[in-house]
Coordinates of C-alpha atoms in Angstrom, one line a residue:
X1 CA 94.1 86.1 123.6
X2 CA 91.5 86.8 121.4
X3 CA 90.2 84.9 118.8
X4 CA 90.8 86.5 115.1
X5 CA 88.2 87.3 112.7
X6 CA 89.4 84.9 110.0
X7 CA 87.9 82.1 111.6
X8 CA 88.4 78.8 110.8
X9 CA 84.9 78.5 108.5
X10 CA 86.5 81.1 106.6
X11 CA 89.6 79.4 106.0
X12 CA 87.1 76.2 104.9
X13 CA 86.0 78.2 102.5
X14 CA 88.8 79.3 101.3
X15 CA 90.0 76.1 101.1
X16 CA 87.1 75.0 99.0
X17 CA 87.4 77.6 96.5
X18 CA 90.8 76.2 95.9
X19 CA 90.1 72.9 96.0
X20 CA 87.7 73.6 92.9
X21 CA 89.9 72.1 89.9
X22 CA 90.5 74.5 87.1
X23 CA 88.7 72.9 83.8
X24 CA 92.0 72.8 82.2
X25 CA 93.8 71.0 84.8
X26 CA 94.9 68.1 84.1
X27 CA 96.0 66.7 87.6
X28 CA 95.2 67.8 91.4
X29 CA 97.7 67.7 93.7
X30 CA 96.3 67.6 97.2
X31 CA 98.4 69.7 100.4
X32 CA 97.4 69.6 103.7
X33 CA 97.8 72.6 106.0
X34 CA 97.7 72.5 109.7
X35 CA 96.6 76.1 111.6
X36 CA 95.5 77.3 115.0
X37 CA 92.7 79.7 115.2
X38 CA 91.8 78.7 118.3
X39 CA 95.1 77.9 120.6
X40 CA 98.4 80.7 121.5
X41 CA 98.8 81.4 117.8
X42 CA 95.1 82.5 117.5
X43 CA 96.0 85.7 117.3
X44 CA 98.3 86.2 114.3
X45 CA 97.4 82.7 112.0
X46 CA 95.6 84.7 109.7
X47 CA 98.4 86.3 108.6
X48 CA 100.6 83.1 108.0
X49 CA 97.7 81.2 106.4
X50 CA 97.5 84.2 103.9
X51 CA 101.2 83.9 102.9
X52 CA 100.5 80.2 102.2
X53 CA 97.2 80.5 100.2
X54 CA 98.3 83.7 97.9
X55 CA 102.0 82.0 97.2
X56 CA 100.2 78.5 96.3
X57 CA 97.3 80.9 94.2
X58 CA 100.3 82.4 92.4
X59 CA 102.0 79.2 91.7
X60 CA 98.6 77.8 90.2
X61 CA 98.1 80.8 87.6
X62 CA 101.8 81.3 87.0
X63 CA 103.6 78.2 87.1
X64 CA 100.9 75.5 87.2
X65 CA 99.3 76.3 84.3
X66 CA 101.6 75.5 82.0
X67 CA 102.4 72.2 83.9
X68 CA 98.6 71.7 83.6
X69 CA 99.1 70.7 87.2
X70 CA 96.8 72.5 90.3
X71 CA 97.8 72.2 94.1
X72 CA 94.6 72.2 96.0
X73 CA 94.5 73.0 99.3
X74 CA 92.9 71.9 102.7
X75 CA 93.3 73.7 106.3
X76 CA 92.9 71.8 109.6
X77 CA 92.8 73.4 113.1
X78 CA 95.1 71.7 115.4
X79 CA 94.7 74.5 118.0
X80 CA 98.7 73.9 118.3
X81 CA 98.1 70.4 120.6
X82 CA 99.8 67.5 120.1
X83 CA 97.0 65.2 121.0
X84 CA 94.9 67.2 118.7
X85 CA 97.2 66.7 115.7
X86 CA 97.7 63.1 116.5
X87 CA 94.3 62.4 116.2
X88 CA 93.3 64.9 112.9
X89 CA 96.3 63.0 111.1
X90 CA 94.6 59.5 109.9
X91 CA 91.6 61.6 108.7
X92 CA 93.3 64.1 107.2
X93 CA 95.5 61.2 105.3
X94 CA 92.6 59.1 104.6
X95 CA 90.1 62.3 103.1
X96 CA 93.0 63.9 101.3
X97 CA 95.5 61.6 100.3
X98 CA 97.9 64.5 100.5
X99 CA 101.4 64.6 98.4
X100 CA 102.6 67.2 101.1
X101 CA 101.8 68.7 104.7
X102 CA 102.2 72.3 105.7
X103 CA 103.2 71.9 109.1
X104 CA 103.0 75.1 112.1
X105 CA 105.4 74.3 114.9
X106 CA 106.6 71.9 117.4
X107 CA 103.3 70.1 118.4
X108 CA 102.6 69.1 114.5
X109 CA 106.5 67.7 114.5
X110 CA 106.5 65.8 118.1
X111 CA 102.9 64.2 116.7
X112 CA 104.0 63.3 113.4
X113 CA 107.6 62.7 113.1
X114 CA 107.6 59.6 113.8
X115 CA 104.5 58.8 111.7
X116 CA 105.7 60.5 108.3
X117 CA 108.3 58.1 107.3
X118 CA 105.7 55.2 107.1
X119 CA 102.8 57.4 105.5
X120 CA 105.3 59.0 103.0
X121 CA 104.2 62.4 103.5
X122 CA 106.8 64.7 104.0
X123 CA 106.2 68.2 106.1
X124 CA 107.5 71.6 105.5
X125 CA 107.2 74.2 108.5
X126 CA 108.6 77.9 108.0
X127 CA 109.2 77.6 111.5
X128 CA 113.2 77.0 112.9
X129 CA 113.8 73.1 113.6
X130 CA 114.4 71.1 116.5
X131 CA 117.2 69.3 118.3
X132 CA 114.6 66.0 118.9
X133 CA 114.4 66.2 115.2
X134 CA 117.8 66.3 114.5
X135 CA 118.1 62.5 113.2
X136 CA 119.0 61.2 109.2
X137 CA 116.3 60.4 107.3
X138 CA 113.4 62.6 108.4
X139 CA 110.2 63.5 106.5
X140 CA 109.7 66.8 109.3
X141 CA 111.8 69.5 107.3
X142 CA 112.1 73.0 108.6
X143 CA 113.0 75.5 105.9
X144 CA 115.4 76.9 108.7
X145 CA 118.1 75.9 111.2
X146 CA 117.0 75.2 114.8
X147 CA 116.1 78.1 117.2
X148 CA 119.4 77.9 119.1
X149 CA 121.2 78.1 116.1
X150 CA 119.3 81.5 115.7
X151 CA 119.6 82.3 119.0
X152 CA 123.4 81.8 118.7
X153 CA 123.6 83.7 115.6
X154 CA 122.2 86.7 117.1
X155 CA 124.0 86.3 120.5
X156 CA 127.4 86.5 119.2
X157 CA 126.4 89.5 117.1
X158 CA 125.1 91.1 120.1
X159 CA 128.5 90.5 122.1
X160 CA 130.6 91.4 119.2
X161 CA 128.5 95.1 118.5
X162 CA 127.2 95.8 122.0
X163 CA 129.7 94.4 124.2
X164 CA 132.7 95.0 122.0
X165 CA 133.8 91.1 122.7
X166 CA 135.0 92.3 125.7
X167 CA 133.4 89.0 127.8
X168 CA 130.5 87.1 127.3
X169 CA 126.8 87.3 127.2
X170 CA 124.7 86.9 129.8
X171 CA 121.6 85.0 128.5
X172 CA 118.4 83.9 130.5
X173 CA 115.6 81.7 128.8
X174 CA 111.7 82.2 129.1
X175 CA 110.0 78.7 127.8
X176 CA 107.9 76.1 129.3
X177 CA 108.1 72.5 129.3
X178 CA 104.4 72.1 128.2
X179 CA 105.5 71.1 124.4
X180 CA 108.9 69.5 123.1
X181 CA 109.6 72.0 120.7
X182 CA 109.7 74.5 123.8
X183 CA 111.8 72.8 126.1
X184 CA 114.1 72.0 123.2
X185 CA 114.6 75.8 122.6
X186 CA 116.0 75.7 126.6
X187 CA 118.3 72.4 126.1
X188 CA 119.9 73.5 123.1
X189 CA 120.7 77.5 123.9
X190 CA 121.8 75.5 127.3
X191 CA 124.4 73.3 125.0
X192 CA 125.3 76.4 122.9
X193 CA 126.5 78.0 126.0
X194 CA 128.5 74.8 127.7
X195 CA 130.2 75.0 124.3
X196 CA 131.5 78.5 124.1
X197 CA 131.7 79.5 127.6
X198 CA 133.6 82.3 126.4
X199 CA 131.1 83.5 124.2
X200 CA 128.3 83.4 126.1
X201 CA 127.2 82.7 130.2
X202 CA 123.8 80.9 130.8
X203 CA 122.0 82.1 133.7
X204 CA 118.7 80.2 134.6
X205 CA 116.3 79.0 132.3
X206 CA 112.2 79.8 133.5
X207 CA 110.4 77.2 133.3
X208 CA 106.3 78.8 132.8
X209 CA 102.9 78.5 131.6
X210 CA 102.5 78.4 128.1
X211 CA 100.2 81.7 128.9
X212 CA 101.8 82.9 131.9
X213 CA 99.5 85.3 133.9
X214 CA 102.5 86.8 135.6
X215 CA 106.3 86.4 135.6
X216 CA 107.8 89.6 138.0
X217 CA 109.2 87.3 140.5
X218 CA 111.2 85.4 137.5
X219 CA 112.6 88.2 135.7
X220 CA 113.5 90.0 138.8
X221 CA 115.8 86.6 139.3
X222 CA 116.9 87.2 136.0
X223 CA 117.3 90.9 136.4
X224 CA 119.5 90.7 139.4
X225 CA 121.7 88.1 138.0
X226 CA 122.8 90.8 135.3
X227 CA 121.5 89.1 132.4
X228 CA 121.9 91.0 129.4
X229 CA 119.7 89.4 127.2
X230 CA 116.5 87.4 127.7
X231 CA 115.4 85.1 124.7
X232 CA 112.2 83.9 124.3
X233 CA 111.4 82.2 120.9
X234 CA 108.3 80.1 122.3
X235 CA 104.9 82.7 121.3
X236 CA 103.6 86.2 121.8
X237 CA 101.8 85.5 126.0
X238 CA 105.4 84.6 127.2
X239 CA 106.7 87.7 125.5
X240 CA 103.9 90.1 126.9
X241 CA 104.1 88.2 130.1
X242 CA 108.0 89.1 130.7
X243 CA 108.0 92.7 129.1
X244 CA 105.1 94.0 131.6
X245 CA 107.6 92.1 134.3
X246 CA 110.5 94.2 133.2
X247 CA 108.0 97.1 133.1
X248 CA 106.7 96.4 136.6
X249 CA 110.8 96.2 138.0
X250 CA 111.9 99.1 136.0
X251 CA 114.6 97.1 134.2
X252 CA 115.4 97.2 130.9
X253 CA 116.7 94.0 129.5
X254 CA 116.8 93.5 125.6
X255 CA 114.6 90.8 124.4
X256 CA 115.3 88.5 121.7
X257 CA 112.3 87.3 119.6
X258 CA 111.6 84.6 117.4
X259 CA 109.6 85.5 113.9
X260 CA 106.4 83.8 115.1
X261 CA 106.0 85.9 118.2
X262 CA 107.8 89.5 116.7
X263 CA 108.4 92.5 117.5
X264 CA 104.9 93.7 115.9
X265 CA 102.9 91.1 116.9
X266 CA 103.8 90.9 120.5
X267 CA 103.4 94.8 120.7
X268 CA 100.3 94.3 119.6
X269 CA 99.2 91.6 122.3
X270 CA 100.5 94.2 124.4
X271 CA 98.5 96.5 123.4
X272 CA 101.2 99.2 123.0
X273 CA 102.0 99.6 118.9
X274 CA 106.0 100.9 120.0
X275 CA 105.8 98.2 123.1
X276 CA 108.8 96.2 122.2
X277 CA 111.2 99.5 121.0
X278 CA 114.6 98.5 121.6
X279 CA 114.2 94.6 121.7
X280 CA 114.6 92.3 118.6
X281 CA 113.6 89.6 116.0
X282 CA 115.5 86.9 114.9
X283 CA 115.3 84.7 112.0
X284 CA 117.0 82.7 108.9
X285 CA 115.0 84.0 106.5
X286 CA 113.7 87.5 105.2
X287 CA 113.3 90.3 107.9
X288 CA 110.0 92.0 107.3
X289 CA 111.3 95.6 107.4
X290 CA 111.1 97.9 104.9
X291 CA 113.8 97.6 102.8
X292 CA 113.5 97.2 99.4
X293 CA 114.1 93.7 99.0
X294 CA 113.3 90.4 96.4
X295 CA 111.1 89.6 99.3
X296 CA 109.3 92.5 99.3
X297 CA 108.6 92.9 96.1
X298 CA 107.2 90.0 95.7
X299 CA 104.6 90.1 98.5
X300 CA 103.7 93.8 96.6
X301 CA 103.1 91.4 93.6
X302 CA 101.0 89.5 95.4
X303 CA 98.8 91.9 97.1
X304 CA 98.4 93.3 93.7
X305 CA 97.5 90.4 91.5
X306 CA 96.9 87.5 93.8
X307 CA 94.1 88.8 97.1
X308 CA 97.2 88.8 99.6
X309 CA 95.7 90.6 102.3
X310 CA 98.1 89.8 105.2
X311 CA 100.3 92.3 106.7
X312 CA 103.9 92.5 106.0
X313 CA 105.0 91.4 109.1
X314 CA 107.1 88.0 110.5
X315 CA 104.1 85.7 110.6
X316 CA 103.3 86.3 107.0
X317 CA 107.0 85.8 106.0
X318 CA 106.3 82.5 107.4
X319 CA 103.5 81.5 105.5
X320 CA 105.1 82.9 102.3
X321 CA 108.7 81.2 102.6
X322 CA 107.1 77.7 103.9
X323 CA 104.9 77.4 100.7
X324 CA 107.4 78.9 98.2
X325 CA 109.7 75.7 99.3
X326 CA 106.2 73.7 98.9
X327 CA 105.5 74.7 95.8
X328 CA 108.9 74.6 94.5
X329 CA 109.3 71.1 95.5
X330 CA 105.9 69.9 93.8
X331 CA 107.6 71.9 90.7
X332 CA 110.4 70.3 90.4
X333 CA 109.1 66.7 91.4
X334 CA 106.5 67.7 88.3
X335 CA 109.2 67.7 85.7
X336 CA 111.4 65.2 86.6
X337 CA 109.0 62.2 87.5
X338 CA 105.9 63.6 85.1
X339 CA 102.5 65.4 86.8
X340 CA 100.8 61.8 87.2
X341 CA 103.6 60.4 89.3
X342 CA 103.8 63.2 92.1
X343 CA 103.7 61.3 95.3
X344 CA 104.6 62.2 98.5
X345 CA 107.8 59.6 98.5
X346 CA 108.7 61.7 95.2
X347 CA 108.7 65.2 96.6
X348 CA 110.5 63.9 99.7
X349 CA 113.7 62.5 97.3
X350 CA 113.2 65.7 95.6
X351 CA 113.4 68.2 98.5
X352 CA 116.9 66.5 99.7
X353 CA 118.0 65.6 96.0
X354 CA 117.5 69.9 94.8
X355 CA 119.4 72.7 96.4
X356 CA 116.9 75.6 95.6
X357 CA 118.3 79.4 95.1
X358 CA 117.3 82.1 96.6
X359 CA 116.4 83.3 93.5
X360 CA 113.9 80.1 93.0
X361 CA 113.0 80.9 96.6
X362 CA 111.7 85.1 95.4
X363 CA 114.2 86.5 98.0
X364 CA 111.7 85.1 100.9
X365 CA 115.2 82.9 101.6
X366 CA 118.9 82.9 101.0
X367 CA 118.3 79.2 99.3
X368 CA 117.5 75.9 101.2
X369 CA 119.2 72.6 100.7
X370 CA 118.4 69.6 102.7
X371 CA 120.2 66.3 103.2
X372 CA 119.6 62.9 104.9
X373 CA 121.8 64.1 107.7
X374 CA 119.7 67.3 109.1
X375 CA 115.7 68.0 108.6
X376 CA 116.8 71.6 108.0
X377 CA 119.2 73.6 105.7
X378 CA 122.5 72.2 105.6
X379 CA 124.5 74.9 104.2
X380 CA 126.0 78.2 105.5
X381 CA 123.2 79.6 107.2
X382 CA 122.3 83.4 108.1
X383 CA 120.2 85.1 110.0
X384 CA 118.7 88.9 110.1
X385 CA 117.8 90.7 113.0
X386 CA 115.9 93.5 113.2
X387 CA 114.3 96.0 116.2
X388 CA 111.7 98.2 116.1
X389 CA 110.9 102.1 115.5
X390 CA 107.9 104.0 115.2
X391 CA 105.5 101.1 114.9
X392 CA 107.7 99.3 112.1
X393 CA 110.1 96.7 111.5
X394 CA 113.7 98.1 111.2
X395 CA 116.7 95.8 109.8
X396 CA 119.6 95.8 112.3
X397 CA 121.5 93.7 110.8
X398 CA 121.5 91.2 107.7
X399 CA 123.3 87.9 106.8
X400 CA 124.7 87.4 110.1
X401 CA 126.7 84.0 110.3
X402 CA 125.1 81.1 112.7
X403 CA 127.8 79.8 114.2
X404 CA 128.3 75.3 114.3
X405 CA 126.6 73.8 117.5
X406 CA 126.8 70.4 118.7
X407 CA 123.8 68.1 118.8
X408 CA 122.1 68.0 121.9

């Protein structure tokens, strides 16, 4: 993939001009972000990382202010590695002394999860959560349910409107064992499926590169097994990698995207702008279609008055629903503890002690509670789905129950 123009000096900067305390500010509150401009997410971080910086600009002029409170911001390129996030964390702790960590995906959680409780830093990602972090008491909170409990979602919508419930779905995996958060996606749509054999009939999972060069010989297994759906929530070279398979074989198997690695994005990387026509994105949070949504409107808002420059697309929707539950959470730790007592510890009790609306949340999410018992949205949770047409984003469906899932 190729590297993006925002480069990581740029984000520095950026960065920096925020980290520049207004004069009237009474108190800084530091938040550490973790990016990759340089690993499989290369390609479309600029996009997220402007969803984060504009919502936490906003929050500053609009809601800060009058709190005479300003959240600062720092970026750090983990280049989506484990190791690499492992060893930035103690610096990043010790230069920063951060009350809060923006988190990207799976690496960030399998390095830190552990760590978090002890340093009493909690972490948001906008990304879906993870069966290995499916424990009480966690400081890795995802602002949605886990991927299989998207992939479910949108599995038994796809059997009840495409195959008229008449038997089950025939799923096949793409993911790799290179990362935990990966493999998880794999274990978990595996469990799904032992569950509700009726619903839905697991095929094979392929186990690949995290950039696959080629993958004919594995979808043509997939192919001739009649699969009727291949999911692949892991990033944008697995979904290239298996649509130029299909393309090569002549087959034409829907696709079922995560947000991260969309319908736009991975067209794209593909280098076809219509590319994924016909196959879909998944997510519990705002679809990035055109619809005239809360959402939307506020992102309009924020091109307008704030420097958003990121596309509306699925990556930025993550970068814009992870910081509104930041932000939200430093708000409302602000007024009940007092802007000089904001600590890490604090916004942790307040993230599972506050069910925020959707309302709170601008539309970017239905409303997220938390609880001691699950690191993710505890309550009824929805997903949209949405396709492609003419080089933009199309809602398929909205609000579409997950359905419960055991632990696995």
């Amino acid at each position: 993939m190729q590297r993006p123009n925002f480069m990581s000096g740029t984000v520095t900067l950026m960065a920096g001009l925020l980290l520049a305390p207004a004069a009237h500010a009474q108190t800084t509150l530091n938040v550490a972000a973790l990016a990759d401009f340089a690993g499989p997410y290369a390609n479309v971080m600029n996009d997220m990382q402007g969803g984060r910086l504009a919502v936490i600009d906003w929050w500053n002029k609009e809601v800060g202010e009058k709190l005479k409170v300003r959240i600062a911001v720092k970026t750090y390129d983990t280049r989506y590695d484990v190791a690499q996030t492992a060893s930035l964390w103690p610096g990043i702790k010790a230069e920063l002394k951060p009350v809060l960590l923006l988190g990207l995906g799976g690496p960030d959680a399998a390095a830190l999860q552990q760590r978090l409780p002890e340093d009493k830093v909690p972490m948001l990602m906008g990304t879906a959560a993870y069966g290995f972090g499916w424990k009480p008491n966690q400081w890795a909170l995802n602002i949605r349910p886990t991927y299989p409990h998207e992939a479910a979602g949108f599995l038994e919508w796809f059997r009840a409107s495409r195959l008229e419930g008449k038997r089950p779905v025939k799923v096949g995996i793409i993911s790799s064992e290179a990362t935990p958060a990966y493999a998880d996606q794999a274990k978990g749509l595996q469990a799904y499926a032992k569950a509700h054999a009726d619903r839905v009939t697991f095929v094979e999972a392929i186990w690949t590169e995290v950039q696959p060069a080629d993958l004919t010989l594995q979808v043509r297994r997939l192919a001739n097994a009649g699969t009727d759906v291949i999911v692949i929530q892991t990033n944008t070279a697995q979904a290239v990698a298996t649509k130029r398979a299909l393309q090569a074989l002549g087959k034409n198997i829907p696709i079922m995207l995560s947000l991260h690695n969309g319908v736009l994005g991975s067209s794209k990387a593909l280098g076809n702008p219509n590319g994924f026509v016909g196959d879909f994105e998944v997510g519990a949070i705002a679809d990035a279609s055109d619809d005239d949504t809360a959402g939307r409107r506020f992102y309009r808002m924020l091109q307008e008055k704030h420097g958003l420059k990121s596309a509306w697309n699925a990556m930025t929707m993550l970068g814009l629903g992870q910081s509104i539950v930041a932000v939200r959470a430093i708000e409302a730790t602000v007024k009940a503890k007092g802007a000089d007592k904001v600590t890490g510890e604090a916004i942790h009790a307040a993230l599972l002690a506050t069910q925020f609306s959707g309302a709170e949340l601008m539309g970017l999410l239905p409303g997220v509670d938390f609880s001691t018992d699950a690191p993710f949205p505890t309550g009824s949770a929805k997903v949209n789905i949405a396709s492609m047409k003419d080089g933009k984003v199309v809602r398929v469906a909205a609000d579409v129950p997950v359905p419960t899932l055991p632990k696995w």
